[in-house]
PDB file of C-alpha atoms in Angstrom:
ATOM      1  CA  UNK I   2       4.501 -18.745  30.641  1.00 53.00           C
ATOM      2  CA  UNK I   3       6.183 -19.919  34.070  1.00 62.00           C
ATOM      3  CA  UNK I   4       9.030 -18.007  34.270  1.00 63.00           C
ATOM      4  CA  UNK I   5       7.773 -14.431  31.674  1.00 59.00           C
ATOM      5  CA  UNK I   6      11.631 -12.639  30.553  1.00 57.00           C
ATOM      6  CA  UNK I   7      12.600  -9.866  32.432  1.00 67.00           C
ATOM      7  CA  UNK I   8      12.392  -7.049  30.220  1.00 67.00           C
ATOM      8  CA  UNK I   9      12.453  -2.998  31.072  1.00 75.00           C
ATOM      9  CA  UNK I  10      10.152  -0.648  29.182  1.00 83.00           C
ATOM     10  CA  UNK I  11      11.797   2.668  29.484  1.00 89.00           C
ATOM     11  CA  UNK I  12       9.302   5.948  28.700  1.00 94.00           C
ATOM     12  CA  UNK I  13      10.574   9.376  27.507  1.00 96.00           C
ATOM     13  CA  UNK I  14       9.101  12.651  26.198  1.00 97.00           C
ATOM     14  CA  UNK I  15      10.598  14.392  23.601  1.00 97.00           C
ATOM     15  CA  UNK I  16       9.783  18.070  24.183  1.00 98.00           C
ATOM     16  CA  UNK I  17      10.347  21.385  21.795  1.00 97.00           C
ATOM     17  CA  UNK I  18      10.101  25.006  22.395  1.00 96.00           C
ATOM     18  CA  UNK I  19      11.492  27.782  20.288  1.00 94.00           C
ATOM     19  CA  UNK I  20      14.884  29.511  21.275  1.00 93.00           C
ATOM     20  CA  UNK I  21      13.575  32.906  23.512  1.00 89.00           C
ATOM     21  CA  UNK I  22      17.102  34.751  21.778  1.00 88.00           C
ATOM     22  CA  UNK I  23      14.787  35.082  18.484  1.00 87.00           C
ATOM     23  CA  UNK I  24      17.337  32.963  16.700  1.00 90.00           C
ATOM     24  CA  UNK I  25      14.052  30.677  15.330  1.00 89.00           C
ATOM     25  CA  UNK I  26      15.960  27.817  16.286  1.00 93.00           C
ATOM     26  CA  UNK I  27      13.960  24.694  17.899  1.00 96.00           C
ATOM     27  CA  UNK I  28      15.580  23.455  21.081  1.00 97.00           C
ATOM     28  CA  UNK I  29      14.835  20.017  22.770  1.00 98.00           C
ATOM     29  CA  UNK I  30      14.298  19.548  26.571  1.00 98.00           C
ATOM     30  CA  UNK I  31      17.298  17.470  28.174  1.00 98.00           C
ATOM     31  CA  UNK I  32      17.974  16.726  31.959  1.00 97.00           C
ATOM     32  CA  UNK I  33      21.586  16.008  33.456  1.00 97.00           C
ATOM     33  CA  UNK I  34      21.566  12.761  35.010  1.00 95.00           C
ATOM     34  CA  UNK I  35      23.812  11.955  37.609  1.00 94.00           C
ATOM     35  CA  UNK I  36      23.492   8.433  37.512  1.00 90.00           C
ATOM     36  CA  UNK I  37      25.269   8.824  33.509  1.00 88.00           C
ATOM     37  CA  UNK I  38      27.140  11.139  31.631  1.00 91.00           C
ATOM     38  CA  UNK I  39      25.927  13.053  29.135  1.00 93.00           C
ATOM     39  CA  UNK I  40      22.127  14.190  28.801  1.00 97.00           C
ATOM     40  CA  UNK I  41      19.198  12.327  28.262  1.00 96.00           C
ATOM     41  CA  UNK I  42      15.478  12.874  27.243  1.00 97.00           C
ATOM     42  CA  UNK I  43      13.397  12.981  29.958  1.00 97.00           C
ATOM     43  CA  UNK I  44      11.696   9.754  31.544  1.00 95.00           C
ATOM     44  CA  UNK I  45      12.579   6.708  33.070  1.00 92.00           C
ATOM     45  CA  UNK I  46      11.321   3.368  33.559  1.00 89.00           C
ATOM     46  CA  UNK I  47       7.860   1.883  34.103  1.00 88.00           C
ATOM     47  CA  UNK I  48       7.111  -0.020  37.248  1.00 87.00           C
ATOM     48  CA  UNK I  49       4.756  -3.242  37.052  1.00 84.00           C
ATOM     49  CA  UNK I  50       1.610  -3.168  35.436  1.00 85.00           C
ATOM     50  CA  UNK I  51       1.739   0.811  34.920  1.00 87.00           C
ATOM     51  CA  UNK I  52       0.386   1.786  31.543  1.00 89.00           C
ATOM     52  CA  UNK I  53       3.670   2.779  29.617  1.00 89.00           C
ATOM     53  CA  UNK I  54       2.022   6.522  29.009  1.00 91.00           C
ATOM     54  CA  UNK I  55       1.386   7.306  32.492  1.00 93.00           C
ATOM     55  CA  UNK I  56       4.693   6.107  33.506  1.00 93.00           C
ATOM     56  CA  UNK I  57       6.041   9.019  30.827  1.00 95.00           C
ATOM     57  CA  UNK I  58       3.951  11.204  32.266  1.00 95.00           C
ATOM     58  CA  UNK I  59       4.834  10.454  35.770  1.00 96.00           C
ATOM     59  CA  UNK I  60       8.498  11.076  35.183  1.00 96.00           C
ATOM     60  CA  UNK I  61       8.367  13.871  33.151  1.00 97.00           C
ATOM     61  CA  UNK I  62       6.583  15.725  35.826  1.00 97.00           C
ATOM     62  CA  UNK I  63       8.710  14.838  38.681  1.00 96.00           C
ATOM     63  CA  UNK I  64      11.952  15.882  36.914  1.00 97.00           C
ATOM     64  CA  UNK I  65      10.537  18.916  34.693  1.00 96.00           C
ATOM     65  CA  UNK I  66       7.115  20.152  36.721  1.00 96.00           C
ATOM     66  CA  UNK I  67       5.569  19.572  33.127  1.00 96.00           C
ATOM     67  CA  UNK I  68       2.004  17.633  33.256  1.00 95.00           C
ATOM     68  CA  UNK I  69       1.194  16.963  28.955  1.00 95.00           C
ATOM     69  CA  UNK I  70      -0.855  14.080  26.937  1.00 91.00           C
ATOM     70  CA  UNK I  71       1.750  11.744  25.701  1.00 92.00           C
ATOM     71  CA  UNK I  72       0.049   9.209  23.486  1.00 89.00           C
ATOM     72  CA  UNK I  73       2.017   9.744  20.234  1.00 93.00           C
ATOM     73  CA  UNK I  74       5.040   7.440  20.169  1.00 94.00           C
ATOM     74  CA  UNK I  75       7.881   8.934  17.990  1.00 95.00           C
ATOM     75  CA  UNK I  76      10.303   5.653  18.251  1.00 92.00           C
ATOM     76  CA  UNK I  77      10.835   2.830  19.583  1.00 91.00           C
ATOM     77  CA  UNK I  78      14.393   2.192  20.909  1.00 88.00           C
ATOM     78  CA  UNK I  79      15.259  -1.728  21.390  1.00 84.00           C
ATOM     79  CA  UNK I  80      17.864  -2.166  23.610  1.00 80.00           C
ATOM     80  CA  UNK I  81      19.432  -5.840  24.376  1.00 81.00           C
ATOM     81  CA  UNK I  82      20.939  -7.237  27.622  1.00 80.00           C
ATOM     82  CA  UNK I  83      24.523  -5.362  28.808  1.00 80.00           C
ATOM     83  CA  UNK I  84      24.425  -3.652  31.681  1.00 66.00           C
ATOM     84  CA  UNK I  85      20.614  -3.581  32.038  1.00 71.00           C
ATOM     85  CA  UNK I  86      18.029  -5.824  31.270  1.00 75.00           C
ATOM     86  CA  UNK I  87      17.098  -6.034  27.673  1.00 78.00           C
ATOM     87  CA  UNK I  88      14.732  -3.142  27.163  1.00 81.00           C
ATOM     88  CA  UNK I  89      11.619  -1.370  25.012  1.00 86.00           C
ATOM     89  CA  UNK I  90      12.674   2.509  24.878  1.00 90.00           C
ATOM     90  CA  UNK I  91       9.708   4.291  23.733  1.00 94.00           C
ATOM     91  CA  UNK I  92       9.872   8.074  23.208  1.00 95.00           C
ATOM     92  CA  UNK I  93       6.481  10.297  23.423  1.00 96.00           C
ATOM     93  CA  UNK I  94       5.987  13.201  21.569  1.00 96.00           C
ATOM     94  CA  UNK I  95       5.555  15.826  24.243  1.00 96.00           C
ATOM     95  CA  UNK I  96       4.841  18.904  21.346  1.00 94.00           C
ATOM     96  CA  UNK I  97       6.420  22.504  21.217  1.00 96.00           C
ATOM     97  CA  UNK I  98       5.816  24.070  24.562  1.00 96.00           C
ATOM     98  CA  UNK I  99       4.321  27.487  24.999  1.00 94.00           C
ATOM     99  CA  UNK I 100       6.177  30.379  26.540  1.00 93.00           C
ATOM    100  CA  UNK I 101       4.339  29.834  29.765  1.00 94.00           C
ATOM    101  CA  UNK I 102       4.984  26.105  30.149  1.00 95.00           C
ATOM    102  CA  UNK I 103       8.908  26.942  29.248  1.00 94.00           C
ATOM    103  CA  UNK I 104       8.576  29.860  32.541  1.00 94.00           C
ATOM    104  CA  UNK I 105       7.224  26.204  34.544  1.00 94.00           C
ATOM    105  CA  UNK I 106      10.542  24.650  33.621  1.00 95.00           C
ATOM    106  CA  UNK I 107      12.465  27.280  34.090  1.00 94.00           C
ATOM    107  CA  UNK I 108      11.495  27.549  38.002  1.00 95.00           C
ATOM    108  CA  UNK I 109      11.095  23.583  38.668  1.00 94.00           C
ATOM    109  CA  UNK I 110      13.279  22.398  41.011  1.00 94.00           C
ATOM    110  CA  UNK I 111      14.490  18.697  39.738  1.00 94.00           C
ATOM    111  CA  UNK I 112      14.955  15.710  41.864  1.00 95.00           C
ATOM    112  CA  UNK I 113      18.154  14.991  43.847  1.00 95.00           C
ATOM    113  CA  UNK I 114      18.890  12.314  40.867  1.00 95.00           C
ATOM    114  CA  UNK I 115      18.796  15.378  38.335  1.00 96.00           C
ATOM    115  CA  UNK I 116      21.692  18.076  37.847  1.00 96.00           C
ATOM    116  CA  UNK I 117      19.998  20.613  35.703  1.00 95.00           C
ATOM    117  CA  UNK I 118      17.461  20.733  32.870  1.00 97.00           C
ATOM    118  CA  UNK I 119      18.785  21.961  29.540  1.00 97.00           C
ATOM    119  CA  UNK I 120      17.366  23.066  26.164  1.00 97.00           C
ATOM    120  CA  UNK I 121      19.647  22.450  23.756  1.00 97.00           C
ATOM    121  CA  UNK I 122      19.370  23.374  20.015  1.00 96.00           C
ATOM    122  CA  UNK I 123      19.626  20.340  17.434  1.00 95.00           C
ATOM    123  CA  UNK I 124      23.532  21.343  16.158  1.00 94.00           C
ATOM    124  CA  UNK I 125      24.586  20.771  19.626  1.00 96.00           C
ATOM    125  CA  UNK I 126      23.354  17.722  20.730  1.00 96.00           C
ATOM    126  CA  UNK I 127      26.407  15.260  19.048  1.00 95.00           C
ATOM    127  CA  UNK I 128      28.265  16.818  21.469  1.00 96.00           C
ATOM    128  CA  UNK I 129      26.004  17.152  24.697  1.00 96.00           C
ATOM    129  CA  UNK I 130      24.618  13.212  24.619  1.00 95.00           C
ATOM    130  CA  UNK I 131      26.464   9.972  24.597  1.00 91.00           C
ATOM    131  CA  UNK I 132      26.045   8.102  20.617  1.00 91.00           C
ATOM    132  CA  UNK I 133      22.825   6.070  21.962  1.00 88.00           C
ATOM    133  CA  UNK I 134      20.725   8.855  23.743  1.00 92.00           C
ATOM    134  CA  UNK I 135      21.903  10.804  20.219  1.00 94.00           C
ATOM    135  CA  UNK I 136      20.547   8.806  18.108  1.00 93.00           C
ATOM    136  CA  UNK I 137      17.290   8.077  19.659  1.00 91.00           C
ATOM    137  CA  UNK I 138      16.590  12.221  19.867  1.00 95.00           C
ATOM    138  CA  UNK I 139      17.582  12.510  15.799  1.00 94.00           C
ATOM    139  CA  UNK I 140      15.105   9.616  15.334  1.00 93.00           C
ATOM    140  CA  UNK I 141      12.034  11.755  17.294  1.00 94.00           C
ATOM    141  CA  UNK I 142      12.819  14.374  16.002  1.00 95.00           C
ATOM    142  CA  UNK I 143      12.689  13.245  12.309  1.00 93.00           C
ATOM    143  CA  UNK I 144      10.029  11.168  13.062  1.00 94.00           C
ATOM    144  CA  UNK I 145       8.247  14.713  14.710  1.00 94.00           C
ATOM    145  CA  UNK I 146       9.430  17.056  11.846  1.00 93.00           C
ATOM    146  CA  UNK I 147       7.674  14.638   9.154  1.00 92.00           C
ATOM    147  CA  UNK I 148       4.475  14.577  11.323  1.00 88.00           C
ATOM    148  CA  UNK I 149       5.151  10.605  11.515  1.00 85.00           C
ATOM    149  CA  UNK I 150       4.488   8.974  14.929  1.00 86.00           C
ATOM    150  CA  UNK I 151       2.119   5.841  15.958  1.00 84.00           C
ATOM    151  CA  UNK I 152      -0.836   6.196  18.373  1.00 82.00           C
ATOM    152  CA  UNK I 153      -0.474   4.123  21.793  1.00 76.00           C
ATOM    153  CA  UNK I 154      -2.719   1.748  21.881  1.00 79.00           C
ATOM    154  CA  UNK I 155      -4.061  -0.188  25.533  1.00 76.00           C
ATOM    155  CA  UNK I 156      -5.246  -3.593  24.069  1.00 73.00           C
ATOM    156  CA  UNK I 157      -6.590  -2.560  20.911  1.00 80.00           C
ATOM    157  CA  UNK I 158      -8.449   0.636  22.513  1.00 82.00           C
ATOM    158  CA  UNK I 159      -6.783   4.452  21.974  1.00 79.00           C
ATOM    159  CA  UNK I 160      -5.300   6.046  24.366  1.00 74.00           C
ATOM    160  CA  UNK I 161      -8.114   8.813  25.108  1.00 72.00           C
ATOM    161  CA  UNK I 162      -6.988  12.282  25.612  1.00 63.00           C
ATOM    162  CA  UNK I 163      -5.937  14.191  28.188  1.00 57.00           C
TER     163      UNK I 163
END
């Protein structure tokens, strides 16, 4: 190919914990962008040749202090050419976090391009994301409830863990 398409490959984690009021509701981990309204999952894109998993991982440790094994994909989230470049949205599962890893996200302090990180329970979230970022979260989290999800693959080879 001469001239390859530019395409972005956008990388979130989809996180749980359950709520600390005893309530025994699940909540999600969202951050406040300030670059969009509404909340978001987690992430960002993937630079050049970074494997897409690493580039999950890298964002979801700069904006939440969390470091976890993402190689479960939950959904995939095509997005064509608006305002961005057409896009791959792919959306980790990140797995229920322990009390102790929900004290670490408590106390990080998010970058300058992040207002606040929220957990927010699964009746709220209509009203907390814009329709797209929505959808993709009801689609993890399906996928996640059902134990559904497809293994990331690096040509051919599984991603090992840890």
């Amino acid at each position: 190919m001469t001239k390859p398409p530019a395409r972005r490959s956008g990388q979130q984690a989809f996180i749980l914990r359950e709520d600390p009021g005893g309530s025994g509701e699940l909540l999600v981990l969202l951050v406040d962008p300030v670059y969009r309204d509404g909340l978001i999952l987690p992430g960002g894109s993937a630079e050049q040749d970074e494997l897409p998993h690493l580039a999950a991982r890298r964002h979801l440790e700069t904006e939440t202090g969390l470091v976890l094994p993402l190689r479960t994909i939950l959904t995939v989230d095509y997005v064509p050419a608006n305002e961005f470049p057409e896009g791959l949205d792919l959306v980790y599962a990140g797995g229920m976090l322990t009390p102790q890893q929900a004290e670490l996200v408590r106390h990080h302090q998010p970058p300058e391009e992040i207002h606040a990180l929220h957990w927010v329970p699964r009746s709220e979230l209509r009203d907390a994301m814009a329709d797209d970022q929505y959808r993709r979260v009801e689609d993890a989290w399906d996928a996640w409830e059902h134990g559904d999800g497809l293994p990331l693959l690096i040509q051919g080879v599984p991603v090992p863990v840890g």
